[in-house]
Amino acid sequence: MAEAAVKRPSLRGRFITFEGGEGSGKSTQIRKLAERLDAAKLRAIVTREPGGSPGAEIIRHLLLSGMGKLLGPDAETLLFAAARDDHVRSVILPALEQGVWVLCDRFFDSTRAYQGQLGQVPPGLVNAMQRVTIGDLKPDLTFILDVPVEVGLQRAAARRGNAAADRFEAEGVKFHQDLREAYLRIAAEDPERCVPIDATGDPDTVAARIWTELREHLRMTMTEASSA
């Protein structure tokens, strides 16, 4: 069902990020939110990290192939930072300045969780790379999709089929359990920005919860909005 147009006082686009472990459903939920925004007559783009821009996609290939892991956690963090810098400058900031909503599959919270908390990269390095690559840029809202580790890994395996697991999918169960806990800590530390979402339900139910939370947190007002 079509959504009514959203009224907002600012011309700047909104920056919405999705975080979560492997198989948490980020790609599906980003697509569903993009469709909802389009129905509400809001321009939106979907992007991802690592990647999202030509230069960053090259680095993505290196990272997911395991090259970053061979170089060590500090070097891997620097590769992620280089990819993010290109992504922010060439895609995210220009879109926001044009009033376009940016929906991003992973952003700096992934670095904090994967490299910072699991890779034990010093907080000083993580924070320094954040300052250099994004400056004052911060998501307006971050959805942290949460599923039990076993569920996420089963979904990830079904998604890739006969393809080999990537650098992070191939990690052991404890890694993914620690990752889940790291994301929940991030959500607890920044409740104004981060919204944990139980993503174990069917995709449409999860999407409806995300839409409700989006409107509530961003104080979106709708003119005779009809529910989809």
mmCIF file of C-alpha atoms in Angstrom:
data_model
loop_
_atom_site.group_PDB
_atom_site.id
_atom_site.type_symbol
_atom_site.label_atom_id
_atom_site.label_comp_id
_atom_site.label_asym_id
_atom_site.label_seq_id
_atom_site.Cartn_x
_atom_site.Cartn_y
_atom_site.Cartn_z
ATOM 1 C CA MET A 1 0.000 0.000 0.000
ATOM 2 C CA ALA A 2 1.295 3.459 -0.799
ATOM 3 C CA GLU A 3 2.616 5.628 1.995
ATOM 4 C CA ALA A 4 1.812 9.322 2.238
ATOM 5 C CA ALA A 5 4.672 11.772 1.833
ATOM 6 C CA VAL A 6 6.748 12.477 4.913
ATOM 7 C CA LYS A 7 7.055 16.078 6.062
ATOM 8 C CA ARG A 8 10.441 17.135 7.421
ATOM 9 C CA PRO A 9 11.814 20.598 8.092
ATOM 10 C CA SER A 10 15.361 19.834 6.960
ATOM 11 C CA LEU A 11 16.461 19.302 3.357
ATOM 12 C CA ARG A 12 19.361 17.096 4.443
ATOM 13 C CA GLY A 13 18.852 13.406 3.877
ATOM 14 C CA ARG A 14 18.731 10.932 6.734
ATOM 15 C CA PHE A 15 21.523 8.457 7.351
ATOM 16 C CA ILE A 16 20.278 5.047 8.528
ATOM 17 C CA THR A 17 22.653 2.171 9.199
ATOM 18 C CA PHE A 18 22.009 -1.524 9.763
ATOM 19 C CA GLU A 19 24.320 -3.668 11.883
ATOM 20 C CA GLY A 20 24.351 -7.264 13.046
ATOM 21 C CA GLY A 21 26.106 -10.577 12.766
ATOM 22 C CA GLU A 22 26.220 -12.907 9.801
ATOM 23 C CA GLY A 23 22.769 -13.964 8.595
ATOM 24 C CA SER A 24 20.885 -11.383 10.651
ATOM 25 C CA GLY A 25 18.905 -10.211 7.621
ATOM 26 C CA LYS A 26 20.398 -6.768 7.047
ATOM 27 C CA SER A 27 20.226 -6.883 3.239
ATOM 28 C CA THR A 28 16.586 -7.982 3.263
ATOM 29 C CA GLN A 29 15.524 -5.325 5.743
ATOM 30 C CA ILE A 30 17.406 -2.539 3.978
ATOM 31 C CA ARG A 31 15.639 -3.459 0.742
ATOM 32 C CA LYS A 32 12.253 -3.468 2.455
ATOM 33 C CA LEU A 33 12.888 -0.090 4.082
ATOM 34 C CA ALA A 34 14.016 1.363 0.750
ATOM 35 C CA GLU A 35 10.737 0.194 -0.798
ATOM 36 C CA ARG A 36 8.784 1.757 2.063
ATOM 37 C CA LEU A 37 10.575 5.079 1.688
ATOM 38 C CA ASP A 38 10.010 5.033 -2.049
ATOM 39 C CA ALA A 39 6.294 4.522 -1.411
ATOM 40 C CA ALA A 40 6.464 7.523 0.934
ATOM 41 C CA LYS A 41 7.975 9.522 -1.954
ATOM 42 C CA LEU A 42 11.368 9.862 -0.328
ATOM 43 C CA ARG A 43 14.532 9.411 -2.360
ATOM 44 C CA ALA A 44 16.821 6.765 -0.903
ATOM 45 C CA ILE A 45 19.938 4.884 -1.912
ATOM 46 C CA VAL A 46 21.164 1.543 -0.596
ATOM 47 C CA THR A 47 24.868 1.034 -0.030
ATOM 48 C CA ARG A 48 27.198 -1.173 1.991
ATOM 49 C CA GLU A 49 30.485 -1.488 3.843
ATOM 50 C CA PRO A 50 33.104 -2.450 3.165
ATOM 51 C CA GLY A 51 32.412 -1.223 -0.339
ATOM 52 C CA GLY A 52 29.778 1.099 -1.736
ATOM 53 C CA SER A 53 32.126 3.038 -4.009
ATOM 54 C CA PRO A 54 34.556 1.899 -6.736
ATOM 55 C CA GLY A 55 37.662 2.268 -4.600
ATOM 56 C CA ALA A 56 36.045 0.755 -1.534
ATOM 57 C CA GLU A 57 34.783 -2.251 -3.503
ATOM 58 C CA ILE A 58 38.359 -3.117 -4.441
ATOM 59 C CA ILE A 59 39.334 -3.036 -0.772
ATOM 60 C CA ARG A 60 36.243 -5.113 0.071
ATOM 61 C CA HIS A 61 37.547 -7.909 -2.145
ATOM 62 C CA LEU A 62 40.873 -7.869 -0.276
ATOM 63 C CA LEU A 63 39.199 -7.892 3.136
ATOM 64 C CA LEU A 64 36.695 -10.658 2.484
ATOM 65 C CA SER A 65 39.342 -12.814 0.809
ATOM 66 C CA GLY A 66 41.215 -12.875 4.126
ATOM 67 C CA MET A 67 44.115 -10.628 3.111
ATOM 68 C CA GLY A 68 43.433 -8.239 5.985
ATOM 69 C CA LYS A 69 43.498 -11.068 8.505
ATOM 70 C CA LEU A 70 46.919 -12.156 7.256
ATOM 71 C CA LEU A 71 48.225 -8.637 7.845
ATOM 72 C CA GLY A 72 46.926 -8.512 11.411
ATOM 73 C CA PRO A 73 44.050 -6.673 13.136
ATOM 74 C CA ASP A 74 45.668 -3.228 13.100
ATOM 75 C CA ALA A 75 46.353 -3.355 9.364
ATOM 76 C CA GLU A 76 42.889 -4.770 8.733
ATOM 77 C CA THR A 77 41.420 -1.791 10.598
ATOM 78 C CA LEU A 78 43.391 0.573 8.374
ATOM 79 C CA LEU A 79 42.027 -1.152 5.263
ATOM 80 C CA PHE A 80 38.481 -0.739 6.536
ATOM 81 C CA ALA A 81 39.221 2.920 7.263
ATOM 82 C CA ALA A 82 40.564 3.489 3.741
ATOM 83 C CA ALA A 83 37.441 1.927 2.241
ATOM 84 C CA ARG A 84 35.180 4.013 4.495
ATOM 85 C CA ASP A 85 36.974 7.233 3.627
ATOM 86 C CA ASP A 86 36.346 6.711 -0.091
ATOM 87 C CA HIS A 87 32.764 5.617 0.525
ATOM 88 C CA VAL A 88 31.893 8.601 2.716
ATOM 89 C CA ARG A 89 33.437 11.188 0.427
ATOM 90 C CA SER A 90 32.181 9.854 -2.890
ATOM 91 C CA VAL A 91 28.762 8.412 -1.979
ATOM 92 C CA ILE A 92 27.366 9.097 1.491
ATOM 93 C CA LEU A 93 28.031 12.813 1.986
ATOM 94 C CA PRO A 94 27.026 13.868 -1.556
ATOM 95 C CA ALA A 95 23.748 11.956 -1.247
ATOM 96 C CA LEU A 96 22.895 13.434 2.153
ATOM 97 C CA GLU A 97 23.654 16.939 0.913
ATOM 98 C CA GLN A 98 21.184 16.395 -1.940
ATOM 99 C CA GLY A 99 18.437 15.410 0.489
ATOM 100 C CA VAL A 100 18.685 11.688 -0.284
ATOM 101 C CA TRP A 101 18.256 9.120 2.475
ATOM 102 C CA VAL A 102 21.250 6.781 2.766
ATOM 103 C CA LEU A 103 20.603 3.221 3.947
ATOM 104 C CA CYS A 104 23.906 1.528 4.691
ATOM 105 C CA ASP A 105 24.625 -2.132 5.391
ATOM 106 C CA ARG A 106 27.263 -1.719 8.143
ATOM 107 C CA PHE A 107 29.215 1.387 9.149
ATOM 108 C CA PHE A 108 31.630 2.319 11.942
ATOM 109 C CA ASP A 109 29.877 0.140 14.540
ATOM 110 C CA SER A 110 31.128 -2.872 12.581
ATOM 111 C CA THR A 111 34.699 -1.689 13.048
ATOM 112 C CA ARG A 112 34.078 -1.182 16.759
ATOM 113 C CA ALA A 113 32.614 -4.677 17.072
ATOM 114 C CA TYR A 114 34.770 -6.765 14.715
ATOM 115 C CA GLN A 115 38.163 -5.099 14.994
ATOM 116 C CA GLY A 116 37.814 -3.167 18.226
ATOM 117 C CA GLN A 117 36.171 -5.620 20.602
ATOM 118 C CA LEU A 118 36.894 -8.953 18.914
ATOM 119 C CA GLY A 119 40.214 -8.076 17.275
ATOM 120 C CA GLN A 120 41.340 -6.163 20.362
ATOM 121 C CA VAL A 121 42.584 -3.244 18.283
ATOM 122 C CA PRO A 122 43.416 -0.422 20.734
ATOM 123 C CA PRO A 123 40.504 2.007 21.206
ATOM 124 C CA GLY A 124 42.848 4.891 20.412
ATOM 125 C CA LEU A 125 43.482 3.552 16.907
ATOM 126 C CA VAL A 126 39.801 2.803 16.280
ATOM 127 C CA ASN A 127 38.788 6.297 17.448
ATOM 128 C CA ALA A 128 41.542 7.960 15.426
ATOM 129 C CA MET A 129 40.474 6.188 12.250
ATOM 130 C CA GLN A 130 36.874 7.185 12.940
ATOM 131 C CA ARG A 131 37.820 10.844 13.294
ATOM 132 C CA VAL A 132 39.874 10.807 10.112
ATOM 133 C CA THR A 133 37.338 9.005 7.927
ATOM 134 C CA ILE A 134 33.973 10.360 9.050
ATOM 135 C CA GLY A 135 34.640 13.429 11.186
ATOM 136 C CA ASP A 136 31.335 14.597 12.659
ATOM 137 C CA LEU A 137 29.236 12.318 10.452
ATOM 138 C CA LYS A 138 27.065 9.997 12.509
ATOM 139 C CA PRO A 139 24.035 7.901 11.567
ATOM 140 C CA ASP A 140 20.690 9.420 12.489
ATOM 141 C CA LEU A 141 19.588 5.945 13.500
ATOM 142 C CA THR A 142 21.199 2.512 13.672
ATOM 143 C CA PHE A 143 19.244 -0.731 13.668
ATOM 144 C CA ILE A 144 21.117 -3.623 15.266
ATOM 145 C CA LEU A 145 19.509 -6.831 14.017
ATOM 146 C CA ASP A 146 19.842 -9.582 16.583
ATOM 147 C CA VAL A 147 19.430 -13.320 16.021
ATOM 148 C CA PRO A 148 20.815 -16.356 17.868
ATOM 149 C CA VAL A 149 24.181 -17.361 16.466
ATOM 150 C CA GLU A 150 22.945 -20.759 15.253
ATOM 151 C CA VAL A 151 20.119 -19.127 13.319
ATOM 152 C CA GLY A 152 22.401 -16.549 11.725
ATOM 153 C CA LEU A 153 24.999 -19.090 10.631
ATOM 154 C CA GLN A 154 22.319 -21.351 9.149
ATOM 155 C CA ARG A 155 20.920 -18.424 7.182
ATOM 156 C CA ALA A 156 24.384 -17.413 5.980
ATOM 157 C CA ALA A 157 25.132 -20.978 4.837
ATOM 158 C CA ALA A 158 21.824 -21.193 2.951
ATOM 159 C CA ARG A 159 22.466 -17.826 1.313
ATOM 160 C CA ARG A 160 25.904 -18.669 -0.058
ATOM 161 C CA GLY A 161 24.959 -22.178 -1.229
ATOM 162 C CA ASN A 162 28.020 -23.965 -2.615
ATOM 163 C CA ALA A 163 30.216 -20.855 -2.469
ATOM 164 C CA ALA A 164 33.057 -20.700 0.029
ATOM 165 C CA ALA A 165 32.521 -18.848 3.306
ATOM 166 C CA ASP A 166 34.104 -15.398 3.388
ATOM 167 C CA ARG A 167 36.657 -14.143 5.901
ATOM 168 C CA PHE A 168 34.108 -13.551 8.669
ATOM 169 C CA GLU A 169 31.564 -16.284 7.951
ATOM 170 C CA ALA A 170 34.381 -18.820 8.297
ATOM 171 C CA GLU A 171 35.113 -17.878 11.919
ATOM 172 C CA GLY A 172 34.105 -20.285 14.688
ATOM 173 C CA VAL A 173 30.939 -20.233 16.769
ATOM 174 C CA LYS A 174 32.616 -18.486 19.722
ATOM 175 C CA PHE A 175 33.652 -15.624 17.451
ATOM 176 C CA HIS A 176 30.053 -15.115 16.393
ATOM 177 C CA GLN A 177 28.782 -15.391 19.968
ATOM 178 C CA ASP A 178 31.266 -12.738 21.045
ATOM 179 C CA LEU A 179 30.222 -10.617 18.077
ATOM 180 C CA ARG A 180 26.571 -10.783 19.079
ATOM 181 C CA GLU A 181 27.465 -9.667 22.603
ATOM 182 C CA ALA A 182 29.632 -6.853 21.239
ATOM 183 C CA TYR A 183 26.736 -5.477 19.202
ATOM 184 C CA LEU A 184 24.371 -5.635 22.162
ATOM 185 C CA ARG A 185 26.918 -3.683 24.227
ATOM 186 C CA ILE A 186 27.142 -1.045 21.515
ATOM 187 C CA ALA A 187 23.346 -0.741 21.533
ATOM 188 C CA ALA A 188 23.273 -0.404 25.318
ATOM 189 C CA GLU A 189 25.982 2.273 25.276
ATOM 190 C CA ASP A 190 24.185 4.480 22.735
ATOM 191 C CA PRO A 191 20.428 3.961 23.183
ATOM 192 C CA GLU A 192 19.505 7.302 21.583
ATOM 193 C CA ARG A 193 20.951 6.191 18.235
ATOM 194 C CA CYS A 194 20.932 2.394 18.342
ATOM 195 C CA VAL A 195 17.762 0.302 18.248
ATOM 196 C CA PRO A 196 18.142 -3.455 18.785
ATOM 197 C CA ILE A 197 15.673 -5.445 16.698
ATOM 198 C CA ASP A 198 14.723 -9.082 17.252
ATOM 199 C CA ALA A 199 15.240 -10.356 13.711
ATOM 200 C CA THR A 200 14.190 -13.968 14.271
ATOM 201 C CA GLY A 201 10.649 -13.417 12.993
ATOM 202 C CA ASP A 202 9.441 -13.462 9.413
ATOM 203 C CA PRO A 203 10.870 -10.613 7.270
ATOM 204 C CA ASP A 204 7.603 -8.676 6.986
ATOM 205 C CA THR A 205 7.077 -8.651 10.766
ATOM 206 C CA VAL A 206 10.647 -7.448 11.323
ATOM 207 C CA ALA A 207 10.209 -4.783 8.621
ATOM 208 C CA ALA A 208 7.049 -3.492 10.286
ATOM 209 C CA ARG A 209 8.873 -3.133 13.607
ATOM 210 C CA ILE A 210 11.720 -1.264 11.908
ATOM 211 C CA TRP A 211 9.276 1.131 10.223
ATOM 212 C CA THR A 212 7.539 1.833 13.549
ATOM 213 C CA GLU A 213 10.831 2.472 15.324
ATOM 214 C CA LEU A 214 12.052 4.675 12.472
ATOM 215 C CA ARG A 215 9.029 6.938 12.640
ATOM 216 C CA GLU A 216 9.126 7.109 16.427
ATOM 217 C CA HIS A 217 12.839 7.860 16.773
ATOM 218 C CA LEU A 218 13.022 10.365 13.915
ATOM 219 C CA ARG A 219 9.661 11.895 14.853
ATOM 220 C CA MET A 220 8.446 11.525 11.309
ATOM 221 C CA THR A 221 4.970 12.919 10.760
ATOM 222 C CA MET A 222 2.784 11.453 8.048
ATOM 223 C CA THR A 223 -0.218 13.000 6.305
ATOM 224 C CA GLU A 224 -3.011 10.447 6.436
ATOM 225 C CA ALA A 225 -0.452 7.618 6.338
ATOM 226 C CA SER A 226 -1.871 4.253 5.480
ATOM 227 C CA SER A 227 -0.228 1.163 6.895
ATOM 228 C CA ALA A 228 1.534 -1.114 4.424
#
